[in-house]
mmCIF file of C-alpha atoms in Angstrom:
data_model
loop_
_atom_site.group_PDB
_atom_site.id
_atom_site.type_symbol
_atom_site.label_atom_id
_atom_site.label_comp_id
_atom_site.label_asym_id
_atom_site.label_seq_id
_atom_site.Cartn_x
_atom_site.Cartn_y
_atom_site.Cartn_z
ATOM 1 C CA MET A 35 0.000 0.000 0.000
ATOM 2 C CA SER A 36 1.327 3.424 -0.943
ATOM 3 C CA ILE A 37 2.462 5.808 1.761
ATOM 4 C CA VAL A 38 1.169 8.622 -0.473
ATOM 5 C CA LYS A 39 -2.330 9.784 0.408
ATOM 6 C CA GLY A 40 -2.936 12.036 -2.578
ATOM 7 C CA VAL A 41 -1.575 15.068 -4.380
ATOM 8 C CA HIS A 42 -0.969 18.039 -2.095
ATOM 9 C CA HIS A 43 -0.438 20.354 -5.054
ATOM 10 C CA VAL A 44 1.040 20.450 -8.537
ATOM 11 C CA ALA A 45 3.101 23.567 -9.309
ATOM 12 C CA TYR A 46 4.114 25.216 -12.568
ATOM 13 C CA ARG A 47 5.717 28.489 -13.523
ATOM 14 C CA CYS A 48 3.477 31.238 -14.895
ATOM 15 C CA LYS A 49 4.179 34.481 -16.723
ATOM 16 C CA ASN A 50 1.855 36.617 -14.568
ATOM 17 C CA ALA A 51 0.239 35.474 -11.307
ATOM 18 C CA LYS A 52 -2.722 37.867 -11.439
ATOM 19 C CA GLU A 53 -3.523 37.043 -15.066
ATOM 20 C CA THR A 54 -3.272 33.321 -14.234
ATOM 21 C CA VAL A 55 -5.702 33.565 -11.290
ATOM 22 C CA GLU A 56 -8.201 35.522 -13.395
ATOM 23 C CA TRP A 57 -7.947 33.144 -16.389
ATOM 24 C CA TYR A 58 -8.488 29.977 -14.332
ATOM 25 C CA LYS A 59 -11.490 31.570 -12.587
ATOM 26 C CA LYS A 60 -13.067 32.815 -15.820
ATOM 27 C CA TYR A 61 -12.703 29.653 -17.898
ATOM 28 C CA LEU A 62 -12.528 26.814 -15.347
ATOM 29 C CA ASP A 63 -14.279 28.433 -12.349
ATOM 30 C CA MET A 64 -11.345 27.658 -10.035
ATOM 31 C CA ASP A 65 -11.214 29.622 -6.789
ATOM 32 C CA PHE A 66 -8.048 31.455 -5.748
ATOM 33 C CA ILE A 67 -7.342 30.080 -2.277
ATOM 34 C CA LEU A 68 -3.857 31.192 -1.210
ATOM 35 C CA ALA A 69 -0.946 33.463 -2.098
ATOM 36 C CA ILE A 70 2.554 33.178 -0.654
ATOM 37 C CA ALA A 71 5.261 35.705 -1.501
ATOM 38 C CA GLU A 72 8.860 35.535 -0.340
ATOM 39 C CA ASP A 73 12.166 37.198 -1.134
ATOM 40 C CA GLU A 74 14.046 33.998 -0.326
ATOM 41 C CA VAL A 75 13.293 30.410 -1.381
ATOM 42 C CA PRO A 76 12.608 28.511 1.875
ATOM 43 C CA SER A 77 14.052 25.183 0.702
ATOM 44 C CA THR A 78 17.268 26.467 -0.931
ATOM 45 C CA LYS A 79 17.672 29.854 0.800
ATOM 46 C CA ASP A 80 18.325 31.414 -2.629
ATOM 47 C CA PRO A 81 17.599 35.157 -2.678
ATOM 48 C CA ASP A 82 14.884 34.946 -5.300
ATOM 49 C CA PRO A 83 11.578 36.799 -4.922
ATOM 50 C CA TYR A 84 8.481 34.956 -6.067
ATOM 51 C CA MET A 85 4.702 34.925 -5.901
ATOM 52 C CA HIS A 86 3.245 31.439 -5.301
ATOM 53 C CA ILE A 87 -0.492 31.181 -5.994
ATOM 54 C CA PHE A 88 -2.825 28.279 -5.237
ATOM 55 C CA LEU A 89 -6.090 27.422 -7.008
ATOM 56 C CA ASP A 90 -8.783 24.986 -5.899
ATOM 57 C CA LEU A 91 -9.146 22.169 -8.442
ATOM 58 C CA GLY A 92 -11.956 20.574 -6.426
ATOM 59 C CA GLY A 93 -11.912 17.247 -4.628
ATOM 60 C CA GLY A 94 -9.168 18.411 -2.271
ATOM 61 C CA ASN A 95 -6.732 18.998 -5.147
ATOM 62 C CA ILE A 96 -4.676 22.161 -5.598
ATOM 63 C CA LEU A 97 -3.043 23.651 -8.688
ATOM 64 C CA ALA A 98 -0.241 26.119 -7.929
ATOM 65 C CA PHE A 99 1.920 28.514 -9.918
ATOM 66 C CA PHE A 100 5.068 30.539 -9.355
ATOM 67 C CA GLU A 101 5.679 33.944 -10.892
ATOM 68 C CA LEU A 102 9.442 34.545 -10.981
ATOM 69 C CA PRO A 103 10.093 38.197 -11.927
ATOM 70 C CA THR A 104 13.900 38.030 -11.664
ATOM 71 C CA LYS A 105 14.258 35.046 -14.012
ATOM 72 C CA ALA A 106 14.519 35.108 -17.794
ATOM 73 C CA GLU A 107 11.165 35.043 -19.596
ATOM 74 C CA MET A 108 9.527 31.659 -20.039
ATOM 75 C CA ILE A 109 10.373 30.158 -23.417
ATOM 76 C CA ALA A 110 8.178 27.069 -23.293
ATOM 77 C CA PRO A 111 6.578 24.982 -20.573
ATOM 78 C CA SER A 112 8.393 21.817 -21.733
ATOM 79 C CA ASP A 113 11.956 20.967 -22.747
ATOM 80 C CA ALA A 114 13.122 21.110 -26.367
ATOM 81 C CA ASN A 115 13.302 17.313 -26.744
ATOM 82 C CA THR A 116 9.719 16.654 -25.636
ATOM 83 C CA PRO A 117 6.791 17.291 -28.004
ATOM 84 C CA SER A 118 4.550 20.071 -26.700
ATOM 85 C CA TRP A 119 1.483 17.777 -26.630
ATOM 86 C CA THR A 120 3.135 15.390 -24.144
ATOM 87 C CA GLN A 121 3.297 17.355 -20.915
ATOM 88 C CA HIS A 122 -0.181 18.421 -19.892
ATOM 89 C CA LEU A 123 -2.555 18.511 -16.960
ATOM 90 C CA ALA A 124 -5.794 16.599 -17.516
ATOM 91 C CA LEU A 125 -8.713 17.750 -15.379
ATOM 92 C CA LYS A 126 -11.892 15.748 -14.764
ATOM 93 C CA VAL A 127 -15.273 17.300 -15.481
ATOM 94 C CA ASP A 128 -18.707 15.872 -14.677
ATOM 95 C CA SER A 129 -19.961 15.475 -18.232
ATOM 96 C CA VAL A 130 -19.366 16.056 -21.914
ATOM 97 C CA GLU A 131 -21.937 18.876 -21.653
ATOM 98 C CA VAL A 132 -19.889 20.703 -18.994
ATOM 99 C CA MET A 133 -16.761 20.215 -21.123
ATOM 100 C CA MET A 134 -18.467 21.631 -24.210
ATOM 101 C CA GLN A 135 -19.729 24.662 -22.275
ATOM 102 C CA ALA A 136 -16.137 25.424 -21.215
ATOM 103 C CA LYS A 137 -15.028 25.008 -24.831
ATOM 104 C CA ALA A 138 -17.668 27.484 -26.013
ATOM 105 C CA ARG A 139 -16.572 30.093 -23.418
ATOM 106 C CA MET A 140 -12.944 29.800 -24.455
ATOM 107 C CA GLU A 141 -13.619 29.877 -28.182
ATOM 108 C CA ALA A 142 -15.890 32.926 -27.753
ATOM 109 C CA ASP A 143 -12.819 34.739 -26.383
ATOM 110 C CA GLY A 144 -10.552 33.544 -29.193
ATOM 111 C CA ILE A 145 -8.795 30.731 -27.319
ATOM 112 C CA GLU A 146 -7.864 27.842 -29.614
ATOM 113 C CA VAL A 147 -9.432 24.573 -28.430
ATOM 114 C CA ILE A 148 -8.727 21.176 -29.982
ATOM 115 C CA GLY A 149 -11.527 18.628 -29.830
ATOM 116 C CA PRO A 150 -13.611 17.099 -28.599
ATOM 117 C CA THR A 151 -11.437 14.039 -29.070
ATOM 118 C CA ASP A 152 -13.016 10.616 -28.572
ATOM 119 C CA HIS A 153 -10.630 8.406 -26.583
ATOM 120 C CA THR A 154 -13.369 5.751 -26.138
ATOM 121 C CA LEU A 155 -12.796 5.777 -22.355
ATOM 122 C CA PHE A 156 -13.367 9.525 -22.226
ATOM 123 C CA GLN A 157 -14.015 12.581 -24.382
ATOM 124 C CA SER A 158 -11.637 15.494 -24.058
ATOM 125 C CA ILE A 159 -10.649 18.953 -25.261
ATOM 126 C CA TYR A 160 -7.183 20.512 -25.253
ATOM 127 C CA PHE A 161 -6.109 24.147 -24.877
ATOM 128 C CA ARG A 162 -3.345 26.298 -23.397
ATOM 129 C CA ASP A 163 -3.404 28.698 -20.461
ATOM 130 C CA PRO A 164 -1.891 32.205 -20.748
ATOM 131 C CA SER A 165 1.580 30.842 -19.885
ATOM 132 C CA GLY A 166 1.407 28.149 -22.567
ATOM 133 C CA HIS A 167 0.714 25.152 -20.324
ATOM 134 C CA ARG A 168 -1.308 22.511 -22.160
ATOM 135 C CA LEU A 169 -4.502 21.564 -20.358
ATOM 136 C CA GLU A 170 -7.117 18.927 -21.023
ATOM 137 C CA LEU A 171 -10.686 18.673 -19.804
ATOM 138 C CA ALA A 172 -11.843 15.048 -19.754
ATOM 139 C CA ALA A 173 -15.335 13.591 -19.333
ATOM 140 C CA SER A 174 -15.457 9.859 -18.640
ATOM 141 C CA THR A 175 -17.369 7.559 -20.994
ATOM 142 C CA MET A 176 -15.748 4.354 -19.691
ATOM 143 C CA THR A 177 -17.932 1.428 -18.717
ATOM 144 C CA PRO A 178 -16.997 -1.128 -16.042
ATOM 145 C CA ALA A 179 -16.536 -3.720 -18.811
ATOM 146 C CA MET A 180 -14.032 -1.468 -20.597
ATOM 147 C CA GLY A 181 -12.100 -0.975 -17.380
ATOM 148 C CA LYS A 182 -12.020 -4.728 -16.774
ATOM 149 C CA ALA A 183 -10.853 -5.446 -20.333
ATOM 150 C CA LEU A 184 -7.998 -2.949 -19.999
ATOM 151 C CA ASP A 185 -7.013 -4.220 -16.573
ATOM 152 C CA GLU A 186 -6.686 -7.757 -17.957
ATOM 153 C CA VAL A 187 -4.143 -6.714 -20.632
ATOM 154 C CA LYS A 188 -2.154 -3.906 -18.981
ATOM 155 C CA TRP A 189 0.865 -6.016 -17.982
ATOM 156 C CA ASP A 190 1.023 -7.843 -21.333
ATOM 157 C CA MET A 191 0.907 -4.477 -23.087
ATOM 158 C CA LEU A 192 3.653 -3.029 -20.902
ATOM 159 C CA GLU A 193 5.905 -6.076 -21.374
ATOM 160 C CA GLU A 194 5.435 -6.030 -25.155
ATOM 161 C CA TRP A 195 6.114 -2.279 -25.302
ATOM 162 C CA ASP A 196 9.247 -2.709 -23.197
ATOM 163 C CA ARG A 197 10.581 -5.339 -25.647
ATOM 164 C CA THR A 198 9.552 -3.741 -28.956
ATOM 165 C CA LYS A 199 8.869 -0.012 -28.380
ATOM 166 C CA LYS A 200 5.916 -0.461 -30.753
ATOM 167 C CA ALA A 201 2.263 0.064 -29.826
ATOM 168 C CA PRO A 202 0.779 -3.253 -28.624
ATOM 169 C CA GLN A 203 -2.553 -4.188 -30.181
ATOM 170 C CA HIS A 204 -4.205 -5.736 -27.089
ATOM 171 C CA ALA A 205 -6.602 -2.783 -26.757
ATOM 172 C CA ARG A 206 -6.944 -1.833 -30.428
ATOM 173 C CA TRP A 207 -10.703 -1.593 -29.828
ATOM 174 C CA MET A 208 -10.112 1.739 -28.088
ATOM 175 C CA HIS A 209 -9.098 3.316 -31.403
ATOM 176 C CA ASP A 210 -10.745 1.336 -34.188
ATOM 177 C CA GLY A 211 -14.354 1.402 -32.964
ATOM 178 C CA SER A 212 -14.604 -2.365 -32.612
ATOM 179 C CA TYR A 213 -15.475 -2.424 -28.889
ATOM 180 C CA ALA A 214 -18.625 -4.391 -28.114
ATOM 181 C CA ALA A 215 -19.821 -4.492 -24.508
#
């Protein structure tokens, strides 16, 4: 059994703390719950002023950001060797309807939104926050039978991937539309 009891918070850098708080409230209805500002980093003792903001993701989860005014401007939220679609934060929503309402709000303000994308287990949309972080809203469409089918093949898939570095076909039904409950 894991000693970890959940995620305390996930933290990213942002370009502007105030803009970030306002954006997450407007488009994702996240409440601003805490701000911490220091002139010295507590863990390293580096003299480096920052603003650390915390947003309520719901369900006891917290999304946090650091604004670092003395550091060089952010170039990209991921490293040069990692495709920009890889590193993202996927957030659960209650339904496809809620997801589509968020999409409409963003698109009305000129924010580019990809999707909805049908992943069989869930529907999702993708977009970027003002600092360029890729976000996903996901609405579950998974049935218990789908979950069971995936659970039964997960280790075989992982072992095959580890040997071949090619996509195993054990769960092809997720992508080719052949799933039958």
